[in-house]
Amino acid sequence: MRHRHSLEDYHSGILLGDKVLLAQAITLAESELESDRDLIENLIEKLVTDKKNSIRIGITGSPGVGKSTFIETFGKHLTAQNKKVAVLAIDPSSYKTKGSILGDKTRMEELAKDPLAFIRPSATRNTLGGVTAGTRESILLCEAAGFDFIIIETVGVGQSEVAVRNLVDFFLLLMLAGSGDELQGIKKGIMEMADGIVITKADGENLKKATQAQADFTHALHLFQLPDSGWNPKVLTTSALAKKGIEETINMISEYVQFTRANGFFDKNRHQQDVACFHDYFNASLLHLLAQRISIEKSKKNLENEIMAGQITPWKASRQLSNLILDALKKI
Ligand code: GDP
C-alpha cells in the first residue's frame, strides 16, 4: 500500500504551493483505486471554492516540431515576469512502453529548475475518462497551488487533441514549415480547433520558409468558419532558440483572453467544459456501478466475437446486452 497523506495535509500543502504534495496529489488524481478517487474528489471540493484567474493553454505539435524547446523558452519568459507556470505533459507513449518521450529528464531542463515552474509528465491510459483521466483534476490542483499559467502539452497525433481542446481556454498548434505537416489530413482537423498557430524554428535557413508558411496558414485559416469564440485565429513565427516571437505569442494569448472575457465566451466555454466533464464522469461512474453489481464481461466478449464473425449486427448485439442488464437489474 502506497503512502497517502490526510486530506488536510494535501489541502494545506497545495494552498501553500508545496510542489511535492502537488505532485503526490496528481498521482492520486491519476489513480484508479476507489479510496484514491474518494480522497481526490473531497480534496477538489475543498480546493475549488476560490475563483482563480489562471489561464489554461493546450500546446500540441508533431514530435520534433520543437514543443519542449518552445515551452521552455515560453515558460521562462513568463516566470521572468513573476508568473507561475505549470506544465502537464500528456505522453501517449509511456503507458504502453513504460518508456517516455515526454518524461525524458533532459526536456525543459532550465524550466524544471525554475522555482516558479512545475513540470509533470503523465502517461495516458485508455480507461474510464479516456485519454485525459486525471488531467482535469490536475489542472484544478495546479490552479489551487497558485499557478497562473497551466500548459497542457500533447503530441499531435489526433485523439488526445480533441480531449485536450475541451480542457483549455486557448489551444496552440505548433507547426514546422515545409515538414509536410501542411499536407496531413489529420492536421486540418487540429488546425480547425486552434486559436493560434506558431511556426517553429523560424531562424537561419528556415526563416524564409517560415514566413511563407505563415502567409499560407493565415490564408488557410480564413477558409474555415469563424469559431464560436468569435476570435480570428492568428499565425505567428517563432524561434525558441533565438527567443524570437515569444513575447508576441504571450501577447496573442492575452489578447484572446481579453477578447473572450469581454464577449462572455471565456466563462461560457469553461461552463460548457464542466457540463462535458459531468457527462464523462457520470457515464464512467454509471458503468463502474453496474460492473460492480452485474458481470457482463463474458456476454460482452461473446457478442464481440459474434460481431467479428458477422453473425450479429452491432445494433442487435447492443440491444441484447442492454436487455441482459435490465433482466439482471430486476433480480437485484
Ligand atoms: P519536440 O519533440 O516537439 O518537443 O521538439 P524539441 O523541442 O525536442 O526540438 C526538436 C529539435 O529541434 C531539437 O534538436 C531542437 O534543438 C530543435 N529546435 C527546437 N526549437 C528550435 C528553434 O527555435 N530553432 C532551431 N533552429 N531549432 C530548434
Short mmCIF file of C-alpha atoms and ligand atoms in Angstrom, two decimals:
data_model
loop_
_atom_site.label_atom_id
_atom_site.label_comp_id
_atom_site.label_asym_id
_atom_site.label_seq_id
_atom_site.Cartn_x
_atom_site.Cartn_y
_atom_site.Cartn_z
CA MET A 1 0.00 0.00 0.00
CA ARG A 2 1.48 3.32 -1.05
CA HIS A 3 1.67 6.08 1.49
CA ARG A 4 -1.15 8.61 1.48
CA HIS A 5 -1.35 11.87 3.39
CA SER A 6 -4.51 13.10 5.05
CA LEU A 7 -6.97 15.29 3.19
CA GLU A 8 -5.97 18.18 5.47
CA ASP A 9 -2.27 17.75 4.63
CA TYR A 10 -2.89 17.79 0.88
CA HIS A 11 -5.22 20.73 1.24
CA SER A 12 -2.95 22.99 3.26
CA GLY A 13 0.19 21.89 1.38
CA ILE A 14 -1.28 22.66 -2.03
CA LEU A 15 -2.62 26.02 -0.89
CA LEU A 16 0.92 26.84 0.23
CA GLY A 17 2.20 25.85 -3.22
CA ASP A 18 4.12 22.78 -1.98
CA LYS A 19 5.25 21.09 -5.22
CA VAL A 20 5.93 17.71 -3.62
CA LEU A 21 2.41 17.47 -2.24
CA LEU A 22 1.03 18.79 -5.52
CA ALA A 23 2.84 16.04 -7.44
CA GLN A 24 1.56 13.43 -5.00
CA ALA A 25 -1.99 14.73 -5.33
CA ILE A 26 -1.70 14.46 -9.12
CA THR A 27 -0.67 10.83 -8.67
CA LEU A 28 -3.88 10.38 -6.67
CA ALA A 29 -5.86 12.02 -9.49
CA GLU A 30 -4.40 9.51 -11.94
CA SER A 31 -5.04 6.55 -9.67
CA GLU A 32 -7.86 4.10 -10.29
CA LEU A 33 -8.15 2.99 -6.67
CA GLU A 34 -11.56 3.68 -5.19
CA SER A 35 -10.07 5.11 -1.99
CA ASP A 36 -7.85 7.48 -4.01
CA ARG A 37 -10.86 8.64 -6.03
CA ASP A 38 -12.71 9.48 -2.83
CA LEU A 39 -9.74 11.38 -1.47
CA ILE A 40 -9.14 13.38 -4.66
CA GLU A 41 -12.82 14.24 -5.06
CA ASN A 42 -13.01 15.50 -1.48
CA LEU A 43 -9.79 17.44 -1.96
CA ILE A 44 -11.07 19.11 -5.13
CA GLU A 45 -14.33 20.06 -3.45
CA LYS A 46 -12.31 21.81 -0.75
CA LEU A 47 -9.94 23.48 -3.20
CA VAL A 48 -12.27 24.86 -5.87
CA THR A 49 -14.03 27.32 -3.60
CA ASP A 50 -11.81 30.24 -4.60
CA LYS A 51 -12.14 31.63 -8.09
CA LYS A 52 -8.78 31.60 -9.82
CA ASN A 53 -7.62 33.81 -12.66
CA SER A 54 -5.38 31.22 -14.27
CA ILE A 55 -5.13 30.66 -17.99
CA ARG A 56 -5.19 27.13 -19.38
CA ILE A 57 -3.26 26.64 -22.61
CA GLY A 58 -3.15 23.48 -24.73
CA ILE A 59 0.02 23.13 -26.82
CA THR A 60 0.32 20.46 -29.46
CA GLY A 61 2.52 19.53 -32.41
CA SER A 62 4.25 16.57 -34.04
CA PRO A 63 7.33 15.06 -32.40
CA GLY A 64 10.38 17.15 -33.27
CA VAL A 65 8.41 20.30 -34.11
CA GLY A 66 10.08 21.98 -31.13
CA LYS A 67 7.44 21.74 -28.38
CA SER A 68 9.71 21.28 -25.40
CA THR A 69 12.16 23.95 -26.57
CA PHE A 70 9.27 26.33 -27.18
CA ILE A 71 7.57 25.60 -23.85
CA GLU A 72 10.86 26.07 -22.03
CA THR A 73 11.50 29.49 -23.61
CA PHE A 74 7.85 30.50 -23.31
CA GLY A 75 7.71 29.34 -19.68
CA LYS A 76 10.97 31.09 -18.75
CA HIS A 77 9.62 34.28 -20.30
CA LEU A 78 6.56 34.08 -18.06
CA THR A 79 8.48 33.21 -14.90
CA ALA A 80 10.75 36.21 -15.61
CA GLN A 81 7.56 38.27 -15.27
CA ASN A 82 7.00 36.61 -11.90
CA LYS A 83 4.22 34.34 -13.22
CA LYS A 84 3.94 30.77 -12.00
CA VAL A 85 3.85 28.17 -14.79
CA ALA A 86 2.74 24.53 -14.59
CA VAL A 87 3.32 22.14 -17.49
CA LEU A 88 1.29 18.93 -17.65
CA ALA A 89 2.75 16.83 -20.44
CA ILE A 90 0.44 14.09 -21.68
CA ASP A 91 2.55 11.33 -23.10
CA PRO A 92 0.83 8.72 -25.21
CA SER A 93 3.91 6.54 -25.48
CA SER A 94 4.84 6.00 -21.89
CA TYR A 95 1.93 3.92 -20.71
CA LYS A 96 2.45 1.20 -23.31
CA THR A 97 6.21 1.08 -23.39
CA LYS A 98 6.90 2.24 -19.84
CA GLY A 99 9.48 4.42 -21.54
CA SER A 100 8.64 8.01 -22.17
CA ILE A 101 9.35 10.62 -24.79
CA LEU A 102 7.98 13.48 -22.78
CA GLY A 103 9.23 12.17 -19.45
CA ASP A 104 12.79 12.39 -20.67
CA LYS A 105 14.64 14.22 -17.93
CA THR A 106 16.57 16.39 -20.37
CA ARG A 107 13.41 18.05 -21.65
CA MET A 108 12.85 21.58 -20.35
CA GLU A 109 15.82 21.32 -18.03
CA GLU A 110 16.02 25.04 -17.34
CA LEU A 111 12.32 25.43 -16.70
CA ALA A 112 12.32 22.36 -14.45
CA LYS A 113 14.88 24.08 -12.21
CA ASP A 114 12.88 27.31 -12.04
CA PRO A 115 11.26 27.77 -8.61
CA LEU A 116 8.22 29.35 -10.28
CA ALA A 117 7.66 26.36 -12.57
CA PHE A 118 6.26 22.87 -12.14
CA ILE A 119 6.59 20.17 -14.79
CA ARG A 120 4.69 16.93 -14.68
CA PRO A 121 4.71 14.23 -17.38
CA SER A 122 1.65 11.98 -17.27
CA ALA A 123 1.12 8.71 -19.03
CA THR A 124 -2.17 8.40 -20.86
CA ARG A 125 -4.33 5.42 -20.36
CA ASN A 126 -7.37 4.13 -22.08
CA THR A 127 -9.59 3.65 -19.10
CA LEU A 128 -12.67 5.39 -17.74
CA GLY A 129 -12.42 9.02 -18.74
CA GLY A 130 -10.25 8.20 -21.74
CA VAL A 131 -7.00 9.91 -22.58
CA THR A 132 -7.41 12.66 -20.06
CA ALA A 133 -8.09 10.60 -16.96
CA GLY A 134 -6.83 12.76 -14.13
CA THR A 135 -5.83 15.74 -16.27
CA ARG A 136 -8.86 17.84 -15.40
CA GLU A 137 -8.25 17.29 -11.70
CA SER A 138 -4.55 18.02 -12.19
CA ILE A 139 -5.37 21.41 -13.73
CA LEU A 140 -7.52 22.33 -10.74
CA LEU A 141 -4.83 21.17 -8.34
CA CYS A 142 -2.21 23.34 -10.08
CA GLU A 143 -4.56 26.33 -10.01
CA ALA A 144 -5.18 25.87 -6.31
CA ALA A 145 -1.40 25.77 -5.82
CA GLY A 146 -1.27 29.27 -7.32
CA PHE A 147 -0.08 28.62 -10.87
CA ASP A 148 -1.06 31.43 -13.23
CA PHE A 149 -0.50 29.52 -16.47
CA ILE A 150 -1.32 25.85 -16.88
CA ILE A 151 0.12 24.36 -20.05
CA ILE A 152 -1.17 21.00 -21.26
CA GLU A 153 1.23 19.55 -23.78
CA THR A 154 0.26 16.74 -26.16
CA VAL A 155 1.92 15.12 -29.13
CA GLY A 156 -0.18 15.98 -32.16
CA VAL A 157 -1.38 12.58 -33.16
CA GLY A 158 -5.09 13.21 -33.22
CA GLN A 159 -7.25 11.71 -30.48
CA SER A 160 -5.80 13.36 -27.43
CA GLU A 161 -6.03 16.83 -29.01
CA VAL A 162 -9.81 16.75 -29.08
CA ALA A 163 -9.89 15.80 -25.42
CA VAL A 164 -7.34 18.49 -24.53
CA ARG A 165 -9.25 21.12 -26.51
CA ASN A 166 -12.10 20.52 -24.07
CA LEU A 167 -9.90 21.23 -21.07
CA VAL A 168 -8.26 24.53 -22.04
CA ASP A 169 -9.02 28.17 -22.75
CA PHE A 170 -6.54 28.60 -25.60
CA PHE A 171 -5.36 25.92 -27.99
CA LEU A 172 -1.99 26.49 -29.67
CA LEU A 173 -0.74 24.40 -32.58
CA LEU A 174 2.98 24.26 -33.33
CA MET A 175 3.93 23.63 -36.96
CA LEU A 176 7.19 23.33 -38.81
CA ALA A 177 7.40 24.94 -42.24
CA GLY A 178 8.00 22.51 -45.08
CA SER A 179 7.74 19.40 -42.92
CA GLY A 180 4.73 18.02 -44.73
CA ASP A 181 2.57 18.89 -41.72
CA GLU A 182 0.50 21.04 -44.05
CA LEU A 183 -0.46 18.06 -46.15
CA GLN A 184 -1.72 15.77 -43.45
CA GLY A 185 -5.47 15.49 -43.24
CA ILE A 186 -5.26 14.97 -39.51
CA LYS A 187 -3.61 18.37 -39.13
CA LYS A 188 -6.51 20.04 -40.88
CA GLY A 189 -8.82 18.81 -38.13
CA ILE A 190 -6.44 20.02 -35.46
CA MET A 191 -5.98 23.35 -37.29
CA GLU A 192 -9.71 23.91 -37.09
CA MET A 193 -9.52 23.63 -33.31
CA ALA A 194 -6.58 26.03 -32.95
CA ASP A 195 -6.89 29.55 -31.56
CA GLY A 196 -3.35 30.23 -32.68
CA ILE A 197 -0.67 28.60 -34.82
CA VAL A 198 3.01 29.07 -34.20
CA ILE A 199 5.51 28.23 -36.93
CA THR A 200 8.58 27.00 -35.08
CA LYS A 201 12.31 27.26 -35.83
CA ALA A 202 11.92 30.48 -37.83
CA ASP A 203 15.64 31.14 -37.87
CA GLY A 204 18.65 30.71 -40.18
CA GLU A 205 17.83 28.92 -43.41
CA ASN A 206 14.32 28.19 -42.19
CA LEU A 207 13.31 31.83 -41.86
CA LYS A 208 12.13 32.29 -45.44
CA LYS A 209 10.12 29.07 -45.46
CA ALA A 210 8.59 30.00 -42.10
CA THR A 211 7.44 33.40 -43.34
CA GLN A 212 5.91 31.76 -46.41
CA ALA A 213 4.17 29.15 -44.22
CA GLN A 214 2.79 31.96 -42.04
CA ALA A 215 1.14 33.51 -45.10
CA ASP A 216 -0.15 30.11 -46.31
CA PHE A 217 -1.63 29.14 -42.96
CA THR A 218 -3.18 32.56 -42.44
CA HIS A 219 -4.87 32.14 -45.80
CA ALA A 220 -5.97 28.56 -44.97
CA LEU A 221 -7.46 29.66 -41.64
CA HIS A 222 -9.60 32.24 -43.40
CA LEU A 223 -11.29 29.41 -45.26
CA PHE A 224 -12.51 27.88 -42.01
CA GLN A 225 -15.67 29.02 -40.32
CA LEU A 226 -15.19 31.59 -37.55
CA PRO A 227 -15.12 29.62 -34.27
CA ASP A 228 -17.78 30.04 -31.54
CA SER A 229 -15.41 32.30 -29.63
CA GLY A 230 -15.68 34.91 -32.41
CA TRP A 231 -11.88 35.06 -32.35
CA ASN A 232 -9.92 35.06 -35.60
CA PRO A 233 -7.09 32.57 -35.08
CA LYS A 234 -3.65 34.07 -35.70
CA VAL A 235 -0.46 32.63 -37.16
CA LEU A 236 2.93 33.70 -35.77
CA THR A 237 6.53 32.71 -36.46
CA THR A 238 8.87 31.96 -33.57
CA SER A 239 12.36 30.82 -32.86
CA ALA A 240 12.65 29.35 -29.39
CA LEU A 241 16.42 29.15 -29.76
CA ALA A 242 16.77 32.81 -30.80
CA LYS A 243 13.97 33.76 -28.38
CA LYS A 244 12.02 35.45 -31.17
CA GLY A 245 8.22 35.65 -31.36
CA ILE A 246 7.79 34.52 -27.75
CA GLU A 247 6.58 37.88 -26.44
CA GLU A 248 4.22 38.06 -29.43
CA THR A 249 2.80 34.63 -28.58
CA ILE A 250 2.16 35.72 -24.99
CA ASN A 251 0.50 38.91 -26.28
CA MET A 252 -1.68 36.90 -28.66
CA ILE A 253 -2.92 34.75 -25.77
CA SER A 254 -3.56 37.80 -23.55
CA GLU A 255 -5.45 39.43 -26.38
CA TYR A 256 -7.56 36.29 -26.82
CA VAL A 257 -8.33 36.17 -23.10
CA GLN A 258 -9.35 39.85 -23.07
CA PHE A 259 -11.46 39.39 -26.19
CA THR A 260 -13.30 36.28 -24.96
CA ARG A 261 -13.75 37.68 -21.44
CA ALA A 262 -15.37 40.75 -22.98
CA ASN A 263 -17.76 38.80 -25.21
CA GLY A 264 -18.62 36.26 -22.50
CA PHE A 265 -17.16 33.26 -24.32
CA PHE A 266 -14.37 32.65 -21.79
CA ASP A 267 -16.75 31.81 -18.92
CA LYS A 268 -19.31 30.14 -21.15
CA ASN A 269 -16.63 27.85 -22.58
CA ARG A 270 -15.47 26.83 -19.10
CA HIS A 271 -19.04 26.10 -18.05
CA GLN A 272 -19.63 24.05 -21.18
CA GLN A 273 -16.45 22.14 -20.40
CA ASP A 274 -17.82 21.48 -16.91
CA VAL A 275 -21.02 20.08 -18.39
CA ALA A 276 -18.97 17.81 -20.69
CA CYS A 277 -16.96 16.74 -17.64
CA PHE A 278 -20.19 15.91 -15.81
CA HIS A 279 -21.27 13.70 -18.73
CA ASP A 280 -17.90 11.92 -18.85
CA TYR A 281 -17.81 11.24 -15.14
CA PHE A 282 -21.43 10.28 -14.90
CA ASN A 283 -21.07 7.76 -17.74
CA ALA A 284 -17.90 6.39 -16.21
CA SER A 285 -19.34 6.06 -12.73
CA LEU A 286 -22.54 4.50 -14.03
CA LEU A 287 -20.54 1.85 -15.86
CA HIS A 288 -18.44 1.35 -12.77
CA LEU A 289 -21.50 0.94 -10.55
CA LEU A 290 -23.03 -1.53 -12.98
CA ALA A 291 -19.83 -3.50 -13.30
CA GLN A 292 -19.71 -3.87 -9.51
CA ARG A 293 -23.16 -5.44 -9.47
CA ILE A 294 -23.54 -7.25 -12.76
CA SER A 295 -20.93 -9.26 -14.56
CA ILE A 296 -21.33 -8.53 -18.26
CA GLU A 297 -17.77 -9.05 -19.44
CA LYS A 298 -18.37 -12.62 -20.64
CA SER A 299 -21.56 -11.81 -22.54
CA LYS A 300 -19.89 -8.72 -23.99
CA LYS A 301 -16.90 -10.76 -25.18
CA ASN A 302 -19.23 -13.38 -26.73
CA LEU A 303 -21.14 -10.69 -28.58
CA GLU A 304 -17.89 -9.12 -29.78
CA ASN A 305 -16.87 -12.50 -31.19
CA GLU A 306 -20.24 -12.87 -32.91
CA ILE A 307 -19.88 -9.40 -34.44
CA MET A 308 -16.37 -10.29 -35.63
CA ALA A 309 -17.75 -13.47 -37.20
CA GLY A 310 -20.50 -11.48 -38.91
CA GLN A 311 -23.18 -13.44 -37.03
CA ILE A 312 -24.92 -10.46 -35.48
CA THR A 313 -25.22 -6.74 -36.21
CA PRO A 314 -23.80 -4.25 -33.69
CA TRP A 315 -27.30 -2.84 -33.10
CA LYS A 316 -28.81 -6.19 -32.24
CA ALA A 317 -25.82 -7.06 -30.07
CA SER A 318 -26.13 -3.80 -28.18
CA ARG A 319 -29.85 -4.38 -27.64
CA GLN A 320 -29.22 -7.93 -26.40
CA LEU A 321 -26.64 -6.72 -23.89
CA SER A 322 -28.92 -3.93 -22.64
CA ASN A 323 -31.76 -6.43 -22.16
CA LEU A 324 -29.44 -8.72 -20.27
CA ILE A 325 -28.54 -5.87 -17.92
CA LEU A 326 -32.19 -4.96 -17.46
CA ASP A 327 -33.06 -8.58 -16.57
CA ALA A 328 -30.17 -8.76 -14.12
CA LEU A 329 -31.21 -5.45 -12.51
CA LYS A 330 -34.76 -6.74 -11.96
CA LYS A 331 -33.35 -9.65 -9.98
CA ILE A 332 -31.33 -7.43 -7.61
P1 GDP B 1 9.55 18.24 -29.53
O1 GDP B 1 9.77 16.80 -29.85
O2 GDP B 1 8.40 18.78 -30.30
O3 GDP B 1 9.44 18.51 -28.06
O4 GDP B 1 10.83 19.04 -30.09
P2 GDP B 1 12.14 19.58 -29.34
O5 GDP B 1 11.85 20.82 -28.58
O6 GDP B 1 12.77 18.45 -28.60
O7 GDP B 1 13.05 20.02 -30.58
C1 GDP B 1 13.44 19.13 -31.59
C2 GDP B 1 14.72 19.63 -32.23
O8 GDP B 1 14.51 20.90 -32.82
C3 GDP B 1 15.87 19.80 -31.23
O9 GDP B 1 17.05 19.36 -31.83
C4 GDP B 1 15.90 21.30 -31.00
O10 GDP B 1 17.20 21.78 -30.68
C5 GDP B 1 15.45 21.85 -32.34
N1 GDP B 1 14.80 23.16 -32.17
C6 GDP B 1 13.83 23.47 -31.28
N2 GDP B 1 13.48 24.76 -31.35
C7 GDP B 1 14.28 25.31 -32.31
C8 GDP B 1 14.40 26.64 -32.87
O11 GDP B 1 13.73 27.60 -32.45
N3 GDP B 1 15.30 26.81 -33.88
C9 GDP B 1 16.05 25.77 -34.35
N4 GDP B 1 16.89 26.03 -35.34
N5 GDP B 1 15.98 24.52 -33.85
C10 GDP B 1 15.12 24.29 -32.85
#
